[in-house]
Coordinates of C-alpha atoms and ligand atoms in Angstrom, one line a residue:
M1 CA 0.0 0.0 -0.1
N2 CA 1.2 3.4 -0.9
L3 CA 0.9 6.0 2.0
L4 CA 0.5 9.5 1.0
Y5 CA 0.9 12.7 2.9
K6 CA -1.1 16.0 3.2
S7 CA -0.4 19.3 4.4
T8 CA -2.4 20.2 7.6
R9 CA -3.5 23.4 5.8
N10 CA -4.5 21.9 2.4
A11 CA -7.2 19.3 1.9
E12 CA -6.5 18.8 -1.9
K13 CA -2.8 18.1 -2.5
T14 CA -0.9 14.8 -1.7
V15 CA 2.7 14.1 -1.8
T16 CA 4.8 11.0 -1.3
A17 CA 6.9 10.3 1.9
S18 CA 10.2 11.3 0.2
E19 CA 8.7 14.5 -1.2
A20 CA 7.3 15.4 2.4
I21 CA 10.9 14.6 3.9
L22 CA 12.6 16.8 1.2
K23 CA 10.4 19.8 1.6
G24 CA 10.1 19.7 5.3
L25 CA 7.4 22.3 5.6
A26 CA 4.6 22.5 3.0
D27 CA 4.4 25.5 0.8
D28 CA 1.1 26.7 2.6
G29 CA 3.0 26.7 5.9
G30 CA 1.3 23.5 7.1
L31 CA 2.9 20.4 8.4
Y32 CA 2.8 17.1 6.4
V33 CA 0.8 14.3 7.9
P34 CA 0.0 10.7 6.5
V35 CA -3.6 10.6 5.2
S36 CA -4.1 7.7 7.8
I37 CA -2.0 6.2 10.5
P38 CA -1.1 2.5 9.4
K39 CA -1.7 -0.4 11.9
L40 CA 1.3 -2.5 12.8
D41 CA 1.4 -5.5 10.4
V42 CA 3.1 -7.8 13.0
T43 CA 2.1 -9.2 16.3
L44 CA 3.3 -8.1 19.6
D45 CA 5.0 -11.5 20.1
E46 CA 6.8 -11.1 16.9
L47 CA 7.9 -7.7 18.0
K48 CA 9.3 -8.9 21.1
E49 CA 12.1 -10.9 19.3
M50 CA 13.2 -8.0 17.2
S51 CA 16.4 -6.0 17.4
Y52 CA 16.0 -2.1 17.4
Q53 CA 17.0 -2.0 13.7
E54 CA 14.4 -4.7 12.8
T55 CA 11.8 -2.9 14.8
A56 CA 12.8 0.4 12.9
Y57 CA 12.3 -1.3 9.7
T58 CA 9.0 -2.9 10.6
V59 CA 7.5 0.5 11.8
M60 CA 9.1 2.8 9.1
K61 CA 8.3 0.7 6.1
Q62 CA 4.7 1.4 6.8
F63 CA 5.1 5.1 6.7
L64 CA 7.9 5.6 4.0
T65 CA 6.2 3.4 1.5
D66 CA 8.0 4.9 -1.5
F67 CA 11.3 3.7 -0.3
T68 CA 12.6 0.3 -1.4
E69 CA 13.5 -2.3 1.3
E70 CA 17.2 -1.8 0.4
E71 CA 17.0 1.9 0.7
L72 CA 15.3 1.9 4.1
K73 CA 17.5 -0.9 5.4
N74 CA 20.5 0.9 4.4
C75 CA 19.5 4.1 6.1
I76 CA 18.6 2.2 9.3
A77 CA 22.0 0.5 9.2
K78 CA 24.0 3.7 8.8
A79 CA 22.0 5.5 11.6
Y80 CA 21.8 3.0 14.3
D81 CA 25.3 1.6 14.5
S82 CA 28.4 2.0 16.8
K83 CA 27.6 5.8 17.3
F84 CA 25.3 4.6 20.0
D85 CA 27.1 3.3 23.1
T86 CA 24.8 0.3 23.5
E87 CA 23.5 -2.3 21.1
E88 CA 20.1 -1.9 22.5
I89 CA 20.1 1.7 21.1
A90 CA 17.2 2.6 23.5
P91 CA 17.7 0.7 26.7
L92 CA 15.0 0.6 29.5
A93 CA 16.2 1.2 33.0
K94 CA 13.9 0.0 35.8
V95 CA 14.1 2.4 38.9
E96 CA 11.8 1.2 41.6
D97 CA 8.6 0.4 39.8
T98 CA 9.0 2.8 36.9
Y99 CA 10.8 2.4 33.5
Y100 CA 13.1 5.0 32.0
L101 CA 13.4 4.7 28.3
E102 CA 16.9 6.0 27.9
L103 CA 16.9 7.8 24.5
F104 CA 20.4 9.5 25.1
H105 CA 22.9 6.8 24.1
G106 CA 23.7 8.4 20.8
A107 CA 26.4 10.7 19.5
T108 CA 25.0 13.9 21.2
I109 CA 23.5 12.4 24.3
A110 CA 20.0 13.7 23.8
F111 CA 17.0 12.1 22.3
K112 CA 17.2 14.2 19.2
D113 CA 20.0 11.6 18.0
M114 CA 17.2 9.0 17.6
A115 CA 15.8 10.8 14.7
L116 CA 18.7 13.0 13.6
S117 CA 21.0 10.1 13.0
I118 CA 18.7 8.7 10.4
L119 CA 17.4 12.0 8.9
P120 CA 20.4 12.8 6.7
H121 CA 20.1 9.5 5.1
L122 CA 16.4 9.6 4.6
L123 CA 17.0 13.1 3.1
T124 CA 19.8 12.1 0.8
T125 CA 17.9 9.1 -0.4
S126 CA 14.7 11.2 -1.1
A127 CA 16.8 13.6 -3.1
K128 CA 18.1 10.8 -5.2
K129 CA 14.7 9.4 -5.7
N130 CA 13.3 12.6 -6.9
N131 CA 16.2 13.6 -9.0
V132 CA 17.0 16.7 -7.0
K133 CA 20.2 18.5 -8.3
N134 CA 20.4 21.4 -5.9
E135 CA 22.5 21.4 -2.9
I136 CA 20.1 20.9 0.1
V137 CA 20.5 23.6 2.9
I138 CA 19.3 22.5 6.2
L139 CA 18.1 25.4 8.3
T140 CA 17.5 24.5 12.0
A141 CA 16.4 26.5 15.0
T142 CA 17.4 24.8 18.2
S143 CA 16.6 25.2 21.9
G144 CA 19.9 23.4 22.5
D145 CA 19.8 19.7 21.6
T146 CA 18.4 19.6 18.1
G147 CA 21.3 21.8 16.8
K148 CA 24.0 19.5 17.8
A149 CA 22.3 16.3 16.8
A150 CA 21.6 17.8 13.4
L151 CA 25.1 19.1 13.1
A152 CA 26.5 15.7 14.0
G153 CA 24.1 14.1 11.6
F154 CA 24.7 16.2 8.6
A155 CA 28.5 17.0 8.9
D156 CA 30.2 16.3 5.8
V157 CA 27.2 14.6 4.2
E158 CA 27.7 15.2 0.5
G159 CA 25.1 17.4 -1.2
T160 CA 24.0 19.2 2.1
K161 CA 24.9 22.3 4.1
I162 CA 23.6 22.9 7.5
I163 CA 23.0 26.2 9.4
V164 CA 22.0 26.1 13.1
F165 CA 20.4 29.0 15.0
Y166 CA 20.5 28.9 18.8
P167 CA 19.4 31.4 21.5
K168 CA 22.6 33.1 22.8
N169 CA 21.7 32.9 26.4
G170 CA 19.1 30.0 26.4
V171 CA 21.3 26.9 26.3
S172 CA 23.5 25.1 28.8
K173 CA 27.4 25.2 28.7
V174 CA 27.8 21.8 27.3
Q175 CA 25.1 22.3 24.7
E176 CA 26.9 25.5 23.6
L177 CA 30.3 24.0 23.5
Q178 CA 29.0 20.9 21.5
M179 CA 27.5 23.2 18.9
V180 CA 30.4 25.8 18.6
T181 CA 33.2 23.2 18.3
Q182 CA 31.3 21.2 15.4
K183 CA 33.6 20.1 12.8
G184 CA 32.6 19.6 9.1
A185 CA 33.1 22.1 6.0
N186 CA 29.4 22.1 5.5
T187 CA 28.4 23.3 9.0
S188 CA 27.6 26.7 10.3
V189 CA 26.3 27.9 13.8
V190 CA 24.7 31.2 14.6
A191 CA 23.9 32.6 18.1
I192 CA 20.6 34.6 18.0
H193 CA 20.1 37.5 20.3
G194 CA 16.7 36.3 21.3
N195 CA 14.9 33.2 22.5
F196 CA 14.1 30.0 20.8
D197 CA 10.7 31.1 19.6
C198 CA 12.5 34.0 17.8
A199 CA 14.9 31.6 16.2
Q200 CA 12.1 29.1 15.2
S201 CA 9.8 32.0 13.8
G202 CA 12.8 33.4 11.8
V203 CA 13.4 29.9 10.2
K204 CA 9.8 29.4 9.4
A205 CA 9.8 32.9 7.7
I206 CA 12.7 31.9 5.5
F207 CA 10.8 28.8 4.6
E208 CA 7.7 30.6 3.6
N209 CA 9.6 33.3 1.6
K210 CA 8.9 32.2 -2.0
E211 CA 11.1 34.8 -3.6
L212 CA 14.0 33.8 -1.6
A213 CA 13.3 30.1 -2.5
K214 CA 13.5 31.2 -6.3
E215 CA 16.7 33.0 -5.7
M216 CA 18.2 30.1 -3.9
D217 CA 17.1 27.7 -6.7
E218 CA 18.9 29.8 -9.2
A219 CA 22.0 29.6 -7.0
G220 CA 21.6 25.8 -6.9
Y221 CA 20.3 25.5 -3.3
Q222 CA 17.1 24.5 -1.7
F223 CA 16.1 24.7 1.8
S224 CA 15.0 21.8 4.1
S225 CA 14.3 21.4 7.7
A226 CA 15.8 19.2 10.4
N227 CA 13.4 20.5 12.9
S228 CA 10.6 18.1 14.2
I229 CA 8.2 19.7 11.7
N230 CA 9.9 17.3 9.3
I231 CA 7.9 14.0 9.0
G232 CA 11.5 12.4 8.7
R233 CA 11.9 13.2 12.4
L234 CA 8.6 12.1 13.5
V235 CA 8.6 8.6 11.9
P236 CA 11.9 7.3 13.5
Q237 CA 10.6 8.5 16.8
I238 CA 7.6 6.1 16.7
V239 CA 10.0 3.2 16.7
Y240 CA 11.3 3.5 20.2
Y241 CA 7.7 3.5 21.7
V242 CA 7.0 0.3 19.8
Y243 CA 10.4 -1.2 21.0
A244 CA 10.0 -0.2 24.5
Y245 CA 6.6 -2.1 24.8
A246 CA 8.2 -5.1 23.1
K247 CA 11.1 -5.0 25.6
L248 CA 8.7 -4.8 28.6
L249 CA 7.0 -7.9 27.1
Q250 CA 10.4 -9.6 26.5
N251 CA 11.4 -9.0 30.1
E252 CA 8.1 -10.2 31.4
E253 CA 7.3 -7.0 33.0
I254 CA 3.9 -7.0 31.3
T255 CA 1.6 -9.4 29.6
A256 CA 0.7 -9.2 25.8
G257 CA -2.0 -6.6 25.5
E258 CA -1.5 -5.0 28.9
E259 CA -1.8 -1.2 28.7
I260 CA 1.1 1.0 29.7
N261 CA 1.3 4.7 30.2
V262 CA 4.0 6.8 28.6
V263 CA 5.2 10.2 30.0
V264 CA 7.0 12.6 27.8
P265 CA 8.8 15.8 28.8
T266 CA 7.5 18.0 26.1
G267 CA 8.5 21.1 24.2
N268 CA 7.8 21.2 20.5
F269 CA 5.2 18.2 21.0
G270 CA 7.4 16.1 18.5
N271 CA 8.3 13.2 20.9
I272 CA 4.9 12.8 22.5
L273 CA 3.2 13.0 19.1
A274 CA 5.3 10.0 18.0
A275 CA 3.9 8.1 21.2
Y276 CA 0.4 9.0 19.9
F277 CA 1.2 7.6 16.6
A278 CA 2.6 4.4 18.2
K279 CA -0.5 4.2 20.2
H280 CA -2.8 4.4 17.0
M281 CA -0.6 2.0 15.2
G282 CA -1.9 -0.5 17.8
V283 CA 0.6 -0.5 20.7
P284 CA -1.4 -0.9 23.9
I285 CA -0.8 2.5 25.5
G286 CA -3.3 4.0 28.0
K287 CA -2.5 7.6 28.7
L288 CA -0.1 9.8 27.0
I289 CA 1.2 12.2 29.8
C290 CA 2.4 15.5 28.6
A291 CA 4.8 17.0 31.1
S292 CA 5.8 20.7 30.9
N293 CA 8.1 22.9 32.9
D294 CA 7.3 26.4 34.0
N295 CA 6.4 27.2 30.3
K296 CA 3.1 25.3 30.9
V297 CA 1.4 26.5 27.7
L298 CA 0.6 22.9 26.8
F299 CA -0.7 22.0 30.3
D300 CA -3.0 24.9 30.0
F301 CA -4.1 23.9 26.7
F302 CA -5.0 20.4 27.7
E303 CA -6.8 21.7 30.8
T304 CA -8.8 24.4 29.0
G305 CA -8.7 23.8 25.3
V306 CA -7.2 27.2 24.9
Y307 CA -3.7 27.6 23.4
D308 CA -2.4 30.9 24.6
R309 CA 1.2 31.9 23.9
N310 CA 0.8 35.5 25.2
R311 CA 2.7 35.0 28.4
E312 CA 6.2 35.5 29.8
F313 CA 8.9 33.2 28.3
I314 CA 10.7 31.7 31.3
L315 CA 14.3 30.3 31.2
T316 CA 14.4 27.2 33.2
I317 CA 16.9 24.4 33.9
S318 CA 15.2 22.3 31.3
P319 CA 16.0 24.6 28.4
S320 CA 15.1 22.3 25.6
M321 CA 11.5 22.6 26.7
D322 CA 11.5 26.4 27.0
I323 CA 9.1 26.8 24.1
L324 CA 5.8 28.7 23.8
I325 CA 4.9 27.7 20.3
S326 CA 4.9 23.9 20.0
S327 CA 5.0 23.5 16.3
N328 CA 4.0 19.8 16.1
L329 CA 0.7 20.5 18.1
E330 CA -0.5 21.5 14.7
R331 CA -0.6 17.9 13.6
L332 CA -2.6 16.9 16.6
V333 CA -5.1 19.9 16.3
Y334 CA -5.6 18.8 12.6
M335 CA -6.3 15.2 13.5
I336 CA -8.7 16.0 16.4
A337 CA -10.5 18.3 14.0
G338 CA -11.2 15.2 11.9
C339 CA -8.4 16.1 9.6
D340 CA -10.1 19.3 8.6
A341 CA -7.4 21.5 7.0
K342 CA -9.8 24.5 6.8
K343 CA -10.5 24.4 10.5
N344 CA -6.8 23.9 11.5
S345 CA -5.8 26.8 9.2
E346 CA -8.2 29.2 11.0
L347 CA -6.8 28.2 14.3
M348 CA -3.3 28.6 13.1
K349 CA -4.0 31.9 11.6
A350 CA -5.4 33.1 15.0
L351 CA -2.2 31.8 16.8
K352 CA -0.1 33.7 14.3
E353 CA -2.1 37.0 14.5
K354 CA -3.3 36.9 18.1
G355 CA -1.2 34.3 19.8
V356 CA -4.3 32.4 21.0
Y357 CA -6.9 29.9 19.8
E358 CA -9.6 27.9 21.4
L359 CA -10.8 24.3 20.5
S360 CA -14.3 23.5 19.9
D361 CA -16.0 21.3 22.3
D362 CA -15.9 18.4 19.6
M363 CA -12.2 18.9 19.2
K364 CA -11.6 18.9 23.0
A365 CA -13.6 15.6 23.2
N366 CA -10.8 14.0 21.1
L367 CA -8.1 14.8 23.5
S368 CA -8.9 11.8 25.9
D369 CA -5.7 9.9 25.0
F370 CA -3.8 12.6 26.9
A371 CA -3.2 13.8 30.4
A372 CA -1.0 16.7 31.3
G373 CA 0.9 18.2 34.1
Y374 CA 3.8 20.6 34.9
A375 CA 6.6 20.8 37.4
T376 CA 8.1 23.8 38.8
E377 CA 11.8 24.4 39.1
A378 CA 11.9 23.5 42.8
E379 CA 9.9 20.2 42.0
V380 CA 12.4 19.4 39.2
K381 CA 15.3 19.8 41.5
N382 CA 13.7 17.8 44.3
Q383 CA 12.8 15.0 41.9
I384 CA 16.5 14.6 40.9
A385 CA 17.7 14.8 44.6
N386 CA 15.2 12.5 45.9
T387 CA 15.6 9.8 43.2
Y388 CA 19.3 9.9 43.4
K389 CA 19.2 9.5 47.3
K390 CA 16.6 6.8 47.3
T391 CA 18.1 4.7 44.3
G392 CA 21.3 6.1 43.1
Y393 CA 19.9 6.8 39.6
V394 CA 20.8 10.3 38.4
M395 CA 18.4 11.7 35.8
D396 CA 18.7 15.0 33.8
T397 CA 16.5 18.0 34.4
H398 CA 14.2 17.2 31.4
T399 CA 13.5 13.6 32.6
A400 CA 13.0 14.9 36.0
V401 CA 10.0 17.2 34.7
A402 CA 8.5 14.0 33.5
A403 CA 9.1 12.1 36.7
S404 CA 7.7 14.8 38.8
V405 CA 4.6 15.3 36.7
Y406 CA 4.2 11.4 36.6
E407 CA 4.4 11.2 40.6
K408 CA 1.7 13.8 40.8
Y409 CA -0.4 12.2 38.1
R410 CA -0.3 8.8 39.8
Q411 CA -1.2 10.2 43.3
E412 CA -4.1 12.2 41.8
S413 CA -5.5 9.7 39.4
G414 CA -4.8 6.4 41.2
D415 CA -3.8 5.1 37.8
E416 CA -1.4 2.2 38.6
R417 CA -0.7 0.9 35.0
K418 CA 3.0 0.3 34.4
T419 CA 4.7 3.5 33.0
V420 CA 7.4 4.3 30.7
I421 CA 9.1 7.7 31.2
A422 CA 10.9 9.1 28.1
S423 CA 14.3 9.9 29.5
T424 CA 15.4 12.6 26.9
A425 CA 18.9 13.5 27.9
S426 CA 22.0 12.3 29.7
P427 CA 22.5 14.0 33.1
Y428 CA 26.0 14.9 31.8
K429 CA 24.5 17.4 29.3
F430 CA 23.1 19.5 32.2
S431 CA 25.6 18.7 34.8
R432 CA 25.5 22.0 36.6
S433 CA 21.7 22.0 37.1
V434 CA 21.9 18.2 38.0
M435 CA 24.6 18.4 40.5
T436 CA 23.5 21.6 42.3
A437 CA 20.0 19.9 42.6
I438 CA 21.8 17.2 44.6
D439 CA 24.0 19.6 46.5
A440 CA 23.9 23.4 46.2
N441 CA 27.6 23.4 47.3
Y442 CA 28.7 21.9 43.9
D443 CA 27.9 25.2 42.3
M444 CA 31.4 26.4 43.2
M445 CA 33.1 23.8 40.8
D446 CA 33.9 24.5 37.3
E447 CA 32.2 22.7 34.4
F448 CA 34.6 19.9 34.0
D449 CA 35.1 19.3 37.7
L450 CA 31.3 18.8 38.0
I451 CA 31.3 16.5 35.2
D452 CA 34.3 14.3 36.8
T453 CA 32.3 14.4 40.2
L454 CA 29.1 13.3 38.5
E455 CA 30.9 10.2 37.2
V456 CA 32.1 9.4 40.7
I457 CA 28.6 9.8 42.2
S458 CA 26.5 8.3 39.5
N459 CA 28.7 5.3 38.6
V460 CA 28.1 6.0 34.9
D461 CA 31.1 6.6 32.6
I462 CA 31.5 10.1 31.1
P463 CA 30.0 9.7 27.6
N464 CA 32.3 10.3 24.6
A465 CA 30.3 13.2 23.5
V466 CA 31.5 15.1 26.9
E467 CA 35.1 13.9 26.6
E468 CA 35.2 15.2 23.0
I469 CA 34.5 18.8 24.1
R470 CA 36.9 19.1 27.0
D471 CA 39.7 20.5 24.8
A472 CA 38.0 21.1 21.5
K473 CA 38.7 24.1 19.5
I474 CA 35.9 26.8 19.0
R475 CA 35.1 26.9 15.3
H476 CA 31.9 29.0 15.2
T477 CA 31.6 32.5 16.4
L478 CA 28.8 34.1 14.3
E479 CA 26.0 35.9 16.0
C480 CA 22.9 38.0 14.7
D481 CA 19.7 39.7 15.6
P482 CA 16.4 37.8 14.9
D483 CA 15.5 40.1 12.1
K484 CA 18.9 39.5 10.3
M485 CA 18.5 35.7 9.9
E486 CA 17.8 35.9 6.1
E487 CA 20.8 38.0 5.5
T488 CA 23.0 35.8 7.6
V489 CA 21.9 32.7 5.7
K490 CA 22.6 34.3 2.3
S491 CA 26.1 35.5 3.5
I492 CA 27.0 32.0 4.6
L493 CA 26.0 30.6 1.4
K494 CA 28.0 33.1 -0.6
R495 CA 31.2 32.1 1.3
Ligands
PLP501 C1 13.9 18.5 22.4 C2 13.9 18.0 23.7 C3 12.8 17.8 24.5 C4 11.4 18.2 23.8 O1 11.0 17.3 22.9 P1 9.8 17.9 21.9 O2 9.8 16.7 20.9 O3 10.3 19.1 21.4 O4 8.5 17.9 22.7 C5 12.9 17.3 25.9 N1 13.9 17.1 26.3 C6 15.1 17.1 25.7 C7 16.4 16.7 26.4 C8 15.1 17.6 24.5 O5 16.2 17.7 23.8

């Protein structure tokens, strides 16, 4: 069966998976969604015997139907290899009676690696399939983790260039060092004098600029996106939820068909949307629990049906979730509107013009798969400290948002189903926040002393990604104002 994709803002036109991956964002500003969510074509018992790579093929072949078996298997083999520090790729750690799905064992120690190690291969394969002759320029706005993962994925990939924009004062020390030390002749990194939403809006504006696209085409370039608006990011993320369920089954933690809950620390709504897709493919998932930090625009949305971005942007110790415009929510809004592109377009127009929209009652009624909560900064720190003191397990700040939200959800709802928490980053990536949550006195130490101490207290080896930046040379120093992003892109491409 050939699965086609539509824009969330256009009911008419369909494109193939490879076309959707190439474009990133549709011309009308909408996001691509499959016309239907395919059902898993294997049993849970079959899944339980599969490796990560086999699971990836089983899931992804149903979404990327215009890729041949050889093409897709090739992409998967290149992505999920020894760049990951465990053969399991996404191991499950059981801590007390909860399961942490560790998605940070890839090259840049955050869950973005799960999709961004395969996206470059999906994209270059898509370019070949569609006879694209232009060089592909990846433009990416990052709240910290996407940037490095995309840089690592695309560095020196033939036929591509990558330009990453990050908020100058909105990322952790390790995150910034990881980006500005990136090697690769085709990589550029730019610090924006503004927050993540400024960077993301700027990138979206460049994508929507048709004149610029024409100019670029004449110069032999075309833009694409590595942000989670690209369907080539969403699809690989479905895999690990299917895999996690199969692992629980294999480890006899659950019986076949038993429902589990999934908790996801959420920013741009990409990761949790992948879990929603996994559920609708047939994985027995009960609640999808959306966890926010103090930027709780999504919590308010699920509580009230009103999305309102008109609020103060708060910098937190979980910076990858410091987001007020969750791009991928548009896909959910479209689906709960019964795949009504017109209705969705109206709401997105209201969001753009007024910063707020409200769901109809019918749409609200379609949100029952979800629960939502948020954790304050104090709660996040307590979660890290308490879990460490009780169990010795050290989690990062984003994962702690999810763990804290889950504890509150469990108490309030009495829902005792087994639960998987998406663990989205290694604690090493946010070592200062993690260590000072455990003991405020650690704040006196410098970054790498903190990292060495974290190794001692956690009994987990320092990952390669951190060792690499200890003495690495700074290669990227560009900065710009949010209204100068287009000019900056042009000047980079002229170099
Ligand atoms: C990107 C990121 C998130 C948020 O994921 P979304 O898919 O944007 O919701 C959470 N935690 C970490 C560590 C991240 O890098």
